[in-house]
Amino acid sequence: MTKIDISLPIHEGMIVYPNNPPVRIKSLKTPGGTFISEITLGSHTGTHIDVPRHVSEDGIGVDKLNLDQLIGPCRVLNMTSCETSITTGDLEKESIQEGERILVKTNNSLRGFKEFYPDYIYLDGKAAEYLVQKKITLFGIDSLSVKQKGSEDTRPHTELLKNNIIIIEGLNLSQVI
């Protein structure tokens, strides 16, 4: 099995989703003479997971997450032809199977992660419902949110998470074929 680091490095000045706290890193010297870092950031900074607790007070949090959902083979779908969103039609072409871990590579990765693009490619609400019907295990996307910025359609979060499909956001799939 090939392992590829698809996470975004954490550093001061990195992009964050609007209204999220910026990353701050401070070097501290302890009384014993060693050095440690104090790191301040929002829980949705860089590459991060969304768990059911993100949308429901009764949902499981990261402390109760079964890590087996995150570890194992995955399939990266090339969605670079999508111009605004990933739709059900886009996903139907991919023969998605029950239990799969699905990551989608869009033009978000190709643009890079030096600045925030409010017109990032996102998952359409009906497409989220389709993935629930397919009973996937995990869905990952190369944007800082799975849903459209400013949209009232929360289904990309709520449909997946209320069905215990973990979301990974902020993936860097630029080097993944």
GROMACS .gro file of N, CA and C in nm, residues 82-174:
model
  279
   82CYS      N    1  -1.517   1.932  -1.272
   82CYS     CA    2  -1.628   2.003  -1.207
   82CYS      C    3  -1.595   2.152  -1.196
   83GLU      N    4  -1.687   2.236  -1.240
   83GLU     CA    5  -1.659   2.379  -1.241
   83GLU      C    6  -1.707   2.452  -1.115
   84THR      N    7  -1.817   2.406  -1.055
   84THR     CA    8  -1.866   2.474  -0.935
   84THR      C    9  -1.888   2.377  -0.820
   85SER      N   10  -1.949   2.261  -0.851
   85SER     CA   11  -1.978   2.164  -0.745
   85SER      C   12  -1.967   2.022  -0.799
   86ILE      N   13  -1.959   1.928  -0.705
   86ILE     CA   14  -1.963   1.786  -0.738
   86ILE      C   15  -2.108   1.743  -0.726
   87THR      N   16  -2.163   1.691  -0.833
   87THR     CA   17  -2.305   1.656  -0.837
   87THR      C   18  -2.324   1.504  -0.831
   88THR      N   19  -2.448   1.464  -0.814
   88THR     CA   20  -2.482   1.322  -0.818
   88THR      C   21  -2.438   1.260  -0.950
   89GLY      N   22  -2.462   1.331  -1.059
   89GLY     CA   23  -2.422   1.280  -1.190
   89GLY      C   24  -2.273   1.254  -1.199
   90ASP      N   25  -2.193   1.343  -1.139
   90ASP     CA   26  -2.047   1.323  -1.139
   90ASP      C   27  -2.011   1.195  -1.064
   91LEU      N   28  -2.078   1.171  -0.951
   91LEU     CA   29  -2.047   1.055  -0.867
   91LEU      C   30  -2.100   0.924  -0.926
   92GLU      N   31  -2.215   0.931  -0.994
   92GLU     CA   32  -2.273   0.809  -1.052
   92GLU      C   33  -2.180   0.744  -1.153
   93LYS      N   34  -2.097   0.821  -1.216
   93LYS     CA   35  -2.002   0.768  -1.316
   93LYS      C   36  -1.891   0.685  -1.253
   94GLU      N   37  -1.877   0.690  -1.121
   94GLU     CA   38  -1.761   0.632  -1.053
   94GLU      C   39  -1.783   0.495  -0.990
   95SER      N   40  -1.901   0.438  -1.002
   95SER     CA   41  -1.929   0.305  -0.946
   95SER      C   42  -1.885   0.293  -0.800
   96ILE      N   43  -1.931   0.385  -0.719
   96ILE     CA   44  -1.895   0.388  -0.577
   96ILE      C   45  -1.959   0.268  -0.506
   97GLN      N   46  -1.879   0.204  -0.421
   97GLN     CA   47  -1.921   0.083  -0.351
   97GLN      C   48  -1.939   0.109  -0.201
   98GLU      N   49  -2.025   0.030  -0.139
   98GLU     CA   50  -2.048   0.038   0.005
   98GLU      C   51  -1.917   0.020   0.080
   99GLY      N   52  -1.897   0.103   0.183
   99GLY     CA   53  -1.780   0.092   0.269
   99GLY      C   54  -1.656   0.165   0.220
  100GLU      N   55  -1.660   0.221   0.099
  100GLU     CA   56  -1.541   0.288   0.046
  100GLU      C   57  -1.510   0.417   0.120
  101ARG      N   58  -1.382   0.449   0.122
  101ARG     CA   59  -1.334   0.580   0.164
  101ARG      C   60  -1.309   0.656   0.034
  102ILE      N   61  -1.383   0.765   0.015
  102ILE     CA   62  -1.378   0.841  -0.110
  102ILE      C   63  -1.314   0.977  -0.085
  103LEU      N   64  -1.211   1.008  -0.162
  103LEU     CA   65  -1.151   1.142  -0.163
  103LEU      C   66  -1.172   1.199  -0.301
  104VAL      N   67  -1.201   1.329  -0.309
  104VAL     CA   68  -1.221   1.392  -0.439
  104VAL      C   69  -1.116   1.499  -0.463
  105LYS      N   70  -1.052   1.485  -0.578
  105LYS     CA   71  -0.953   1.584  -0.623
  105LYS      C   72  -1.021   1.676  -0.722
  106THR      N   73  -1.020   1.806  -0.689
  106THR     CA   74  -1.082   1.906  -0.776
  106THR      C   75  -0.976   2.010  -0.813
  107ASN      N   76  -1.020   2.112  -0.880
  107ASN     CA   77  -0.929   2.222  -0.912
  107ASN      C   78  -0.886   2.300  -0.788
  108ASN      N   79  -0.951   2.274  -0.674
  108ASN     CA   80  -0.906   2.338  -0.549
  108ASN      C   81  -0.759   2.304  -0.524
  109SER      N   82  -0.722   2.177  -0.540
  109SER     CA   83  -0.583   2.135  -0.519
  109SER      C   84  -0.491   2.197  -0.623
  110LEU      N   85  -0.539   2.208  -0.744
  110LEU     CA   86  -0.455   2.261  -0.851
  110LEU      C   87  -0.429   2.410  -0.836
  111ARG      N   88  -0.523   2.484  -0.773
  111ARG     CA   89  -0.503   2.627  -0.747
  111ARG      C   90  -0.401   2.651  -0.638
  112GLY      N   91  -0.390   2.556  -0.547
  112GLY     CA   92  -0.297   2.570  -0.436
  112GLY      C   93  -0.365   2.623  -0.311
  113PHE      N   94  -0.287   2.637  -0.206
  113PHE     CA   95  -0.342   2.670  -0.075
  113PHE      C   96  -0.273   2.792  -0.013
  114LYS      N   97  -0.231   2.884  -0.097
  114LYS     CA   98  -0.167   3.006  -0.046
  114LYS      C   99  -0.269   3.113  -0.008
  115GLU      N  100  -0.388   3.106  -0.068
  115GLU     CA  101  -0.493   3.202  -0.035
  115GLU      C  102  -0.628   3.131  -0.035
  116PHE      N  103  -0.727   3.194   0.029
  116PHE     CA  104  -0.861   3.136   0.034
  116PHE      C  105  -0.938   3.180  -0.090
  117TYR      N  106  -0.996   3.084  -0.161
  117TYR     CA  107  -1.079   3.112  -0.278
  117TYR      C  108  -1.225   3.088  -0.240
  118PRO      N  109  -1.307   3.193  -0.231
  118PRO     CA  110  -1.447   3.175  -0.191
  118PRO      C  111  -1.530   3.095  -0.291
  119ASP      N  112  -1.481   3.080  -0.414
  119ASP     CA  113  -1.554   3.004  -0.517
  119ASP      C  114  -1.501   2.861  -0.531
  120TYR      N  115  -1.453   2.804  -0.420
  120TYR     CA  116  -1.399   2.669  -0.423
  120TYR      C  117  -1.505   2.568  -0.468
  121ILE      N  118  -1.460   2.455  -0.520
  121ILE     CA  119  -1.549   2.346  -0.560
  121ILE      C  120  -1.597   2.276  -0.433
  122TYR      N  121  -1.726   2.247  -0.425
  122TYR     CA  122  -1.787   2.188  -0.305
  122TYR      C  123  -1.873   2.069  -0.346
  123LEU      N  124  -1.926   1.998  -0.246
  123LEU     CA  125  -2.015   1.885  -0.268
  123LEU      C  126  -2.159   1.934  -0.266
  124ASP      N  127  -2.233   1.907  -0.370
  124ASP     CA  128  -2.374   1.943  -0.380
  124ASP      C  129  -2.455   1.864  -0.276
  125GLY      N  130  -2.562   1.923  -0.225
  125GLY     CA  131  -2.646   1.857  -0.124
  125GLY      C  132  -2.705   1.725  -0.171
  126LYS      N  133  -2.753   1.720  -0.294
  126LYS     CA  134  -2.809   1.594  -0.345
  126LYS      C  135  -2.700   1.489  -0.362
  127ALA      N  136  -2.580   1.532  -0.394
  127ALA     CA  137  -2.467   1.439  -0.406
  127ALA      C  138  -2.432   1.380  -0.269
  128ALA      N  139  -2.445   1.461  -0.165
  128ALA     CA  140  -2.422   1.410  -0.029
  128ALA      C  141  -2.525   1.301   0.003
  129GLU      N  142  -2.650   1.325  -0.033
  129GLU     CA  143  -2.755   1.224  -0.011
  129GLU      C  144  -2.724   1.096  -0.088
  130TYR      N  145  -2.672   1.109  -0.208
  130TYR     CA  146  -2.634   0.994  -0.290
  130TYR      C  147  -2.524   0.913  -0.220
  131LEU      N  148  -2.425   0.981  -0.163
  131LEU     CA  149  -2.316   0.911  -0.094
  131LEU      C  150  -2.368   0.837   0.029
  132VAL      N  151  -2.467   0.893   0.096
  132VAL     CA  152  -2.529   0.824   0.210
  132VAL      C  153  -2.597   0.696   0.161
  133GLN      N  154  -2.668   0.704   0.049
  133GLN     CA  155  -2.733   0.585  -0.007
  133GLN      C  156  -2.631   0.478  -0.043
  134LYS      N  157  -2.514   0.519  -0.086
  134LYS     CA  158  -2.407   0.426  -0.122
  134LYS      C  159  -2.337   0.367   0.000
  135LYS      N  160  -2.363   0.424   0.118
  135LYS     CA  161  -2.307   0.376   0.245
  135LYS      C  162  -2.155   0.376   0.246
  136ILE      N  163  -2.097   0.489   0.203
  136ILE     CA  164  -1.952   0.500   0.211
  136ILE      C  165  -1.913   0.518   0.358
  137THR      N  166  -1.785   0.506   0.386
  137THR     CA  167  -1.733   0.518   0.522
  137THR      C  168  -1.681   0.657   0.551
  138LEU      N  169  -1.624   0.721   0.450
  138LEU     CA  170  -1.555   0.849   0.469
  138LEU      C  171  -1.560   0.927   0.338
  139PHE      N  172  -1.566   1.060   0.350
  139PHE     CA  173  -1.561   1.146   0.232
  139PHE      C  174  -1.461   1.257   0.258
  140GLY      N  175  -1.366   1.273   0.169
  140GLY     CA  176  -1.267   1.378   0.182
  140GLY      C  177  -1.266   1.469   0.061
  141ILE      N  178  -1.238   1.597   0.085
  141ILE     CA  179  -1.238   1.696  -0.023
  141ILE      C  180  -1.122   1.794  -0.004
  142ASP      N  181  -1.077   1.849  -0.113
  142ASP     CA  182  -0.962   1.940  -0.112
  142ASP      C  183  -1.003   2.087  -0.101
  143SER      N  184  -1.100   2.113  -0.016
  143SER     CA  185  -1.138   2.250   0.019
  143SER      C  186  -1.152   2.255   0.170
  144LEU      N  187  -1.158   2.375   0.226
  144LEU     CA  188  -1.168   2.388   0.371
  144LEU      C  189  -1.308   2.362   0.424
  145SER      N  190  -1.404   2.343   0.333
  145SER     CA  191  -1.540   2.305   0.371
  145SER      C  192  -1.599   2.219   0.262
  146VAL      N  193  -1.683   2.125   0.300
  146VAL     CA  194  -1.749   2.038   0.205
  146VAL      C  195  -1.870   2.108   0.140
  147LYS      N  196  -1.922   2.210   0.208
  147LYS     CA  197  -2.040   2.279   0.156
  147LYS      C  198  -2.001   2.414   0.095
  148GLN      N  199  -2.088   2.467   0.012
  148GLN     CA  200  -2.064   2.595  -0.054
  148GLN      C  201  -2.059   2.707   0.050
  149LYS      N  202  -1.963   2.795   0.035
  149LYS     CA  203  -1.950   2.909   0.126
  149LYS      C  204  -2.077   2.994   0.119
  150GLY      N  205  -2.135   3.021   0.235
  150GLY     CA  206  -2.251   3.107   0.245
  150GLY      C  207  -2.384   3.041   0.212
  151SER      N  208  -2.382   2.916   0.169
  151SER     CA  209  -2.506   2.849   0.131
  151SER      C  210  -2.585   2.806   0.254
  152GLU      N  211  -2.716   2.811   0.242
  152GLU     CA  212  -2.803   2.761   0.348
  152GLU      C  213  -2.823   2.611   0.338
  153ASP      N  214  -2.777   2.550   0.230
  153ASP     CA  215  -2.789   2.405   0.212
  153ASP      C  216  -2.677   2.337   0.292
  154THR      N  217  -2.713   2.287   0.408
  154THR     CA  218  -2.614   2.225   0.496
  154THR      C  219  -2.604   2.073   0.475
  155ARG      N  220  -2.677   2.020   0.379
  155ARG     CA  221  -2.677   1.875   0.358
  155ARG      C  222  -2.539   1.814   0.338
  156PRO      N  223  -2.445   1.882   0.272
  156PRO     CA  224  -2.313   1.819   0.261
  156PRO      C  225  -2.253   1.783   0.398
  157HIS      N  226  -2.281   1.862   0.498
  157HIS     CA  227  -2.238   1.828   0.634
  157HIS      C  228  -2.338   1.735   0.702
  158THR      N  229  -2.462   1.778   0.709
  158THR     CA  230  -2.560   1.708   0.793
  158THR      C  231  -2.591   1.567   0.743
  159GLU      N  232  -2.610   1.548   0.614
  159GLU     CA  233  -2.643   1.415   0.562
  159GLU      C  234  -2.530   1.316   0.587
  160LEU      N  235  -2.408   1.358   0.560
  160LEU     CA  236  -2.296   1.267   0.581
  160LEU      C  237  -2.276   1.238   0.730
  161LEU      N  238  -2.269   1.343   0.810
  161LEU     CA  239  -2.234   1.326   0.951
  161LEU      C  240  -2.343   1.257   1.031
  162LYS      N  241  -2.471   1.285   1.004
  162LYS     CA  242  -2.576   1.218   1.081
  162LYS      C  243  -2.583   1.070   1.047
  163ASN      N  244  -2.518   1.031   0.938
  163ASN     CA  245  -2.509   0.890   0.899
  163ASN      C  246  -2.371   0.832   0.929
  164ASN      N  247  -2.298   0.900   1.017
  164ASN     CA  248  -2.165   0.856   1.063
  164ASN      C  249  -2.063   0.839   0.952
  165ILE      N  250  -2.076   0.919   0.848
  165ILE     CA  251  -1.976   0.924   0.743
  165ILE      C  252  -1.884   1.042   0.777
  166ILE      N  253  -1.762   1.010   0.813
  166ILE     CA  254  -1.666   1.111   0.855
  166ILE      C  255  -1.623   1.193   0.734
  167ILE      N  256  -1.605   1.322   0.755
  167ILE     CA  257  -1.561   1.414   0.649
  167ILE      C  258  -1.419   1.459   0.679
  168ILE      N  259  -1.336   1.456   0.577
  168ILE     CA  260  -1.202   1.517   0.588
  168ILE      C  261  -1.202   1.636   0.494
  169GLU      N  262  -1.167   1.752   0.548
  169GLU     CA  263  -1.159   1.875   0.467
  169GLU      C  264  -1.016   1.926   0.468
  170GLY      N  265  -0.983   2.004   0.367
  170GLY     CA  266  -0.850   2.064   0.360
  170GLY      C  267  -0.743   1.966   0.312
  171LEU      N  268  -0.780   1.875   0.226
  171LEU     CA  269  -0.681   1.780   0.171
  171LEU      C  270  -0.602   1.844   0.058
  172ASN      N  271  -0.474   1.815   0.052
  172ASN     CA  272  -0.391   1.860  -0.060
  172ASN      C  273  -0.368   1.741  -0.150
  173LEU      N  274  -0.445   1.733  -0.256
  173LEU     CA  275  -0.436   1.621  -0.349
  173LEU      C  276  -0.362   1.659  -0.477
  174SER      N  277  -0.290   1.769  -0.474
  174SER     CA  278  -0.223   1.818  -0.594
  174SER      C  279  -0.122   1.720  -0.651
   0.00000   0.00000   0.00000
